[in-house]
PDB file of C-alpha atoms in Angstrom:
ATOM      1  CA  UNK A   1       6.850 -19.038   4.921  1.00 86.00           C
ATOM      2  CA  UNK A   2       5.981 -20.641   1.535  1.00 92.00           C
ATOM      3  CA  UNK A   3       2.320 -21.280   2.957  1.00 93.00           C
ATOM      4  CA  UNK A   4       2.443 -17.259   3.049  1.00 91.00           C
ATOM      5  CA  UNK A   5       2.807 -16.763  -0.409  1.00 92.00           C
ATOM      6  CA  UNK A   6       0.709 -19.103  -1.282  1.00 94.00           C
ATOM      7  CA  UNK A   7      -2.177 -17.665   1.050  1.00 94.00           C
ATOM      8  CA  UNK A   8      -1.718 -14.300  -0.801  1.00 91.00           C
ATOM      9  CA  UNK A   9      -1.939 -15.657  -3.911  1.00 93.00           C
ATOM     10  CA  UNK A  10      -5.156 -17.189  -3.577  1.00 95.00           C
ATOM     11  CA  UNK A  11      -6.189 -13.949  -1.209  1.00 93.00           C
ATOM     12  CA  UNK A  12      -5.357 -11.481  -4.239  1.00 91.00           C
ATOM     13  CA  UNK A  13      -6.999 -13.496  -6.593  1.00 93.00           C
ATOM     14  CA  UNK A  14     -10.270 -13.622  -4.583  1.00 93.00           C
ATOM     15  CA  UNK A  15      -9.820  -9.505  -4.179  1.00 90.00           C
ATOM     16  CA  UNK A  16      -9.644  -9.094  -7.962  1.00 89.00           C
ATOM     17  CA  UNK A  17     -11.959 -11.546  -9.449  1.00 92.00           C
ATOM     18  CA  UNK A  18     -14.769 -10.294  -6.620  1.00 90.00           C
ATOM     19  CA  UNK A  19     -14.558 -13.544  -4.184  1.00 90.00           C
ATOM     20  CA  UNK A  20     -14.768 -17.403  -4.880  1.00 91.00           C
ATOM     21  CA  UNK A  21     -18.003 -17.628  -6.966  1.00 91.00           C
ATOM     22  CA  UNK A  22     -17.447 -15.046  -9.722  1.00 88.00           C
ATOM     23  CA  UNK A  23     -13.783 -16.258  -9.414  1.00 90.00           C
ATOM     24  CA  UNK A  24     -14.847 -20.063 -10.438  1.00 88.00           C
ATOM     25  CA  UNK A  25     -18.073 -18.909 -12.773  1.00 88.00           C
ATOM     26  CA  UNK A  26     -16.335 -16.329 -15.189  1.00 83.00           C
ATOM     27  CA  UNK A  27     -12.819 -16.372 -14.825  1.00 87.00           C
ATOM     28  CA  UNK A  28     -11.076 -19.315 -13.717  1.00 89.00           C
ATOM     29  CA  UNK A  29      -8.489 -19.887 -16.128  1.00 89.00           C
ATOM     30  CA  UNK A  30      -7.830 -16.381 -15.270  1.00 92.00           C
ATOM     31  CA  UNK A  31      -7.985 -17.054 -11.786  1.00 93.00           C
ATOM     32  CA  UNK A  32      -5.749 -19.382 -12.145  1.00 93.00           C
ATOM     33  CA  UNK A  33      -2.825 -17.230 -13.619  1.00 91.00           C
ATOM     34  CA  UNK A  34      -3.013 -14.872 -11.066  1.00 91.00           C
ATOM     35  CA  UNK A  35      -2.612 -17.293  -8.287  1.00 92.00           C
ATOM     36  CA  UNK A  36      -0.197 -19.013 -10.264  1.00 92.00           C
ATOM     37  CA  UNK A  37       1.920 -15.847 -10.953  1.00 89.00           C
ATOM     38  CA  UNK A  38       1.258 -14.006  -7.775  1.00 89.00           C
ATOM     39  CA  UNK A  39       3.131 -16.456  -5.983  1.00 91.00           C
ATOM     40  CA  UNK A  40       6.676 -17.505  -6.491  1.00 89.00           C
ATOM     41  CA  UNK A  41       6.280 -20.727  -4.443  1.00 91.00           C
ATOM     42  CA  UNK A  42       3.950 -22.215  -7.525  1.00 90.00           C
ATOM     43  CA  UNK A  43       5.204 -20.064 -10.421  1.00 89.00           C
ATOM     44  CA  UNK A  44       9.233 -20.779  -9.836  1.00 89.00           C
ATOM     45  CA  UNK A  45       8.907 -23.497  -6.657  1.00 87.00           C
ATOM     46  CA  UNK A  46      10.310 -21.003  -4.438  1.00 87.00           C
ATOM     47  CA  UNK A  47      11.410 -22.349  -0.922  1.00 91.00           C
ATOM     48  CA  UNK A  48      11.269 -19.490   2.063  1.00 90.00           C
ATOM     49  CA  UNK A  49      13.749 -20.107   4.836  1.00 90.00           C
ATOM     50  CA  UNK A  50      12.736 -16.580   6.478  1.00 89.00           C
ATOM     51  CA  UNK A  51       9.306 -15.033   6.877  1.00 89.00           C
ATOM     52  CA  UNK A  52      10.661 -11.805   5.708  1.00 84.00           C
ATOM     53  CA  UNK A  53      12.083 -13.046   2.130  1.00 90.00           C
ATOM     54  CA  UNK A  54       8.505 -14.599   1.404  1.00 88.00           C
ATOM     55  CA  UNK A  55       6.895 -10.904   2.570  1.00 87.00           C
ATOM     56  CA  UNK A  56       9.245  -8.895   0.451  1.00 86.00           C
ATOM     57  CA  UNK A  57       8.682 -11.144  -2.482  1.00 86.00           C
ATOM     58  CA  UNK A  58       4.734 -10.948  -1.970  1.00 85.00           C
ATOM     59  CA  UNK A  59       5.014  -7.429  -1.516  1.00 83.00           C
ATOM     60  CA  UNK A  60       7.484  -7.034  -4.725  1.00 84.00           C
ATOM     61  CA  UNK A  61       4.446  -9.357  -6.548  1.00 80.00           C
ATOM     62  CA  UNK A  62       1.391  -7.634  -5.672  1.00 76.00           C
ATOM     63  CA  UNK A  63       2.072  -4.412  -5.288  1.00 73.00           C
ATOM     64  CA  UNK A  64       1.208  -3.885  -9.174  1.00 70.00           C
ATOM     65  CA  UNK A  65      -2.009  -5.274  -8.753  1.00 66.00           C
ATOM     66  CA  UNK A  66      -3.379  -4.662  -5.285  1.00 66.00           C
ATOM     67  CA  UNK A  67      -1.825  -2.744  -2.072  1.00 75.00           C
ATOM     68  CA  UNK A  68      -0.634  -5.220  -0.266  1.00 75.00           C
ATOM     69  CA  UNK A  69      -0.897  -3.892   2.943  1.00 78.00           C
ATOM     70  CA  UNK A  70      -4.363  -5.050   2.546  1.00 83.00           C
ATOM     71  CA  UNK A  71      -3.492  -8.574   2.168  1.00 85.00           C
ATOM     72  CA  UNK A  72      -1.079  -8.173   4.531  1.00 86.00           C
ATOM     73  CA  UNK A  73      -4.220  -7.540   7.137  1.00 89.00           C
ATOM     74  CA  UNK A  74      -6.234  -9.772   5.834  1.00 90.00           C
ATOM     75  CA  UNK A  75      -3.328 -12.265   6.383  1.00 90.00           C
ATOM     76  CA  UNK A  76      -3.198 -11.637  10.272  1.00 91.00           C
ATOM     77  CA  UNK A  77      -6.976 -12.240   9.998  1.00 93.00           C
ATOM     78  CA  UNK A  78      -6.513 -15.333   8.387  1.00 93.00           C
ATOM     79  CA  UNK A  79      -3.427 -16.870  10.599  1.00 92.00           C
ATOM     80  CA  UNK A  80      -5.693 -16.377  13.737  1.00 92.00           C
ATOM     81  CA  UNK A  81      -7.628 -19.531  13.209  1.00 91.00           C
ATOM     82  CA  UNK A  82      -6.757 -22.692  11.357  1.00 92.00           C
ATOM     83  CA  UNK A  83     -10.197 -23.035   9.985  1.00 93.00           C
ATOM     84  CA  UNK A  84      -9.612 -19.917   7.814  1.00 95.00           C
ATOM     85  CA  UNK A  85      -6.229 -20.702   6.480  1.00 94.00           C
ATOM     86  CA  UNK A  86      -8.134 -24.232   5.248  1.00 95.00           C
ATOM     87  CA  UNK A  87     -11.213 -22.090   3.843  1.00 96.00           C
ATOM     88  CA  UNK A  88      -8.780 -20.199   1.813  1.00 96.00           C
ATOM     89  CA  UNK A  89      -6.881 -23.214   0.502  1.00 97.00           C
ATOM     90  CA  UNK A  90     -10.219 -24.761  -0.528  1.00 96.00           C
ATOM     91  CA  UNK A  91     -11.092 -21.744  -2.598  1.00 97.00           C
ATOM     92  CA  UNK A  92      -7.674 -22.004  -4.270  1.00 96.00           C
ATOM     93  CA  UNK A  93      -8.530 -25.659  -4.946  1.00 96.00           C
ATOM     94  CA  UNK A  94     -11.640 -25.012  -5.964  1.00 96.00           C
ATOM     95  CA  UNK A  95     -10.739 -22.314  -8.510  1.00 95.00           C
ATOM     96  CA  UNK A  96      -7.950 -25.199  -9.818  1.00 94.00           C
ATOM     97  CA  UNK A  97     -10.199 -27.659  -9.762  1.00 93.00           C
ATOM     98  CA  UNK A  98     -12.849 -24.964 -12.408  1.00 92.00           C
ATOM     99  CA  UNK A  99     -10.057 -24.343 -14.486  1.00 91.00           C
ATOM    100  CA  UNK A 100      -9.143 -27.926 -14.588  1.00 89.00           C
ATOM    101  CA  UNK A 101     -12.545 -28.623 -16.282  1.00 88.00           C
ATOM    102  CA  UNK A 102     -12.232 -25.334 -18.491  1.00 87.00           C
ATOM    103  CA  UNK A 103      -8.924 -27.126 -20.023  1.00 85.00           C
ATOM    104  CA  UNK A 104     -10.090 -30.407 -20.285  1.00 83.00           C
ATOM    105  CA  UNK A 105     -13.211 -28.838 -22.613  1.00 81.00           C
ATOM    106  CA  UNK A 106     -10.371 -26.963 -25.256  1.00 76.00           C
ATOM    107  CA  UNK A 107      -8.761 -29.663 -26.948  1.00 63.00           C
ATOM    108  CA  UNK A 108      -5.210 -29.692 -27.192  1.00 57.00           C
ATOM    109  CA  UNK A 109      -4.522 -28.305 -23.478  1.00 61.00           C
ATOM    110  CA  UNK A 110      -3.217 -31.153 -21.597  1.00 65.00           C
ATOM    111  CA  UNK A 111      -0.092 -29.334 -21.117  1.00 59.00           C
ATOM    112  CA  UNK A 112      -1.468 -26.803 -19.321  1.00 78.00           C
ATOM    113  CA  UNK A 113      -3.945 -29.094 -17.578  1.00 79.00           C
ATOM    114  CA  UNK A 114      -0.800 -31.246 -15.939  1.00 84.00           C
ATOM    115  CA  UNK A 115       0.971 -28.439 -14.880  1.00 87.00           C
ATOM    116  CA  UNK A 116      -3.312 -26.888 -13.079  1.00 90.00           C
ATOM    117  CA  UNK A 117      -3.058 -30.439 -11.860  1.00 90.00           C
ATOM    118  CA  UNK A 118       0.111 -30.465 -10.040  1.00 92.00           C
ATOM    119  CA  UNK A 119      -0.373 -26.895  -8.273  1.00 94.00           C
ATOM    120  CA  UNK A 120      -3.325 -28.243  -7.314  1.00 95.00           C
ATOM    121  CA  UNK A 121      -1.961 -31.339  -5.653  1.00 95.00           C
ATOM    122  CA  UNK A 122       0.570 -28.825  -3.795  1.00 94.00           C
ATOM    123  CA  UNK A 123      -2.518 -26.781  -2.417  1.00 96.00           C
ATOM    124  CA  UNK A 124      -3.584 -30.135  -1.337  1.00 96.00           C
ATOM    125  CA  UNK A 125      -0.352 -30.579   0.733  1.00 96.00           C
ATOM    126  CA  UNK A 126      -0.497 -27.608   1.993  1.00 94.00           C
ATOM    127  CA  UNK A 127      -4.288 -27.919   3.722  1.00 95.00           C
ATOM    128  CA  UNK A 128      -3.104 -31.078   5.090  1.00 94.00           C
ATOM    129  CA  UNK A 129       0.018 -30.079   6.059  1.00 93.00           C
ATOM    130  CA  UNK A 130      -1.577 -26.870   7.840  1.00 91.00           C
ATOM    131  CA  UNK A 131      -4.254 -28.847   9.588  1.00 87.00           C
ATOM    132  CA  UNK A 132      -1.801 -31.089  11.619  1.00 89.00           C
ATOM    133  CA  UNK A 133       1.038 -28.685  11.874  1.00 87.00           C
ATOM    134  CA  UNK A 134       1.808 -27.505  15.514  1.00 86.00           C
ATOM    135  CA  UNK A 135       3.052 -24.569  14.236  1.00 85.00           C
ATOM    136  CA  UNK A 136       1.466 -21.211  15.784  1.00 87.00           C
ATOM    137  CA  UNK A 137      -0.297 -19.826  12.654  1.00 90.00           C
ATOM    138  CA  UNK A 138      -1.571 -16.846  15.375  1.00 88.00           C
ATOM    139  CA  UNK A 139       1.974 -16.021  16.175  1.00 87.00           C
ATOM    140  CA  UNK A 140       3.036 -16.011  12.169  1.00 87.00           C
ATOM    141  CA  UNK A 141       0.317 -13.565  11.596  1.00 89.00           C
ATOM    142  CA  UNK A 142       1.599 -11.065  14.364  1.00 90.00           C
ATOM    143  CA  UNK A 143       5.194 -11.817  13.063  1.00 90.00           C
ATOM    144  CA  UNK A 144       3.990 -10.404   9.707  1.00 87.00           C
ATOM    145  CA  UNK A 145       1.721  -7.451  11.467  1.00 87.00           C
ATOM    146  CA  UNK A 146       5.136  -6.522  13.005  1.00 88.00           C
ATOM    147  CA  UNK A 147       7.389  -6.870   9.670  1.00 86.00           C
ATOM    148  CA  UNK A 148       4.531  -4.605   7.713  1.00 85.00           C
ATOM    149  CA  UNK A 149       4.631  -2.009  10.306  1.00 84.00           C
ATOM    150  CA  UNK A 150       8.626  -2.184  10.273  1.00 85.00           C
ATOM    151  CA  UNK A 151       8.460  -2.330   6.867  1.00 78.00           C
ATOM    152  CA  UNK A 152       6.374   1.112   6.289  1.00 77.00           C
ATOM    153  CA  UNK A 153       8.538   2.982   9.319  1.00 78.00           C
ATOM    154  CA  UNK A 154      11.326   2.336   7.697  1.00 78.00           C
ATOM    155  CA  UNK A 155      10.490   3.618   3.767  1.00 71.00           C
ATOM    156  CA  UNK A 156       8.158   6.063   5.448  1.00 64.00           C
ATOM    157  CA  UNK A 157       5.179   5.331   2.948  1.00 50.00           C
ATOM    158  CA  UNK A 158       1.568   5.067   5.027  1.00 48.00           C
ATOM    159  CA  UNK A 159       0.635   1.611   3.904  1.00 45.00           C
ATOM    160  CA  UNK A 160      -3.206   1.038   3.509  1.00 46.00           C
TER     161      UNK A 160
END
């Protein structure tokens, strides 16, 4: 569940800073703040018990920026092979890893470089962690198919 927020973090940043490149190039201090604050995992070291929780707080999130019924697809997408969910992580890192260097040229930021640092080190976890997990990352992404199409039955709003 926390590995969802996370995952839509990154994924909305991508969205709105037009993929990995630009993302790293232009904007990546930028970048950073919107993964940071897009998920509640890194921002407030949120712990999910229940898949539902970390969708309604993504939702709650995002929905000011981006629709996330979007991500929400793009999420089943994602969850169908492991190799995607480590592609995505690696873009997060990478972004980190940009705005790392950004912070280490302004003087006076090692602050904010510690705390770039440490969410980086928990994206690091979290590609390990999802590469030897046994967990059915397929099955999570039709859990949250099911949960958005619950979700928009019940308040009756078309999403995407």
């Amino acid at each position: 569940c926390n590995l969802v927020s996370i995952l839509c973090a990154i994924l909305l940043t991508l969205r709105m800073f037009g993929g990995r490149e630009n993302a790293i190039m232009n904007c990546c201090l930028e970048a950073f703040d919107t993964i940071f604050t897009s998920s509640n995992v890194l921002e407030e070291d949120m712990r999910y018990d229940l898949l539902p929780q970390a969708l309604m707080d993504v939702h709650i999130t995002t929905s000011s920026f981006h629709q996330p019924s979007l991500l929400f697809q793009d999420m089943v997408f994602i969850l169908e092979n492991k190799r995607h969910i480590a592609h995505l992580l690696i873009d997060g890192i990478d972004i980190l890893i940009g705005a790392e260097k950004e912070l280490k040229k302004k003087s006076g930021k090692k602050l904010h470089r510690s705390r770039v640092k440490s969410i980086r080190k928990k994206l690091e976890f979290y590609l390990s962690w999802s590469y030897f997990s046994s967990i059915n990352f397929k099955h999570l992404g039709e859990e949250i198919g099911a949960w958005q199409d619950e979700w928009s039955l019940s308040h009756k709003v078309e999403m995407g």
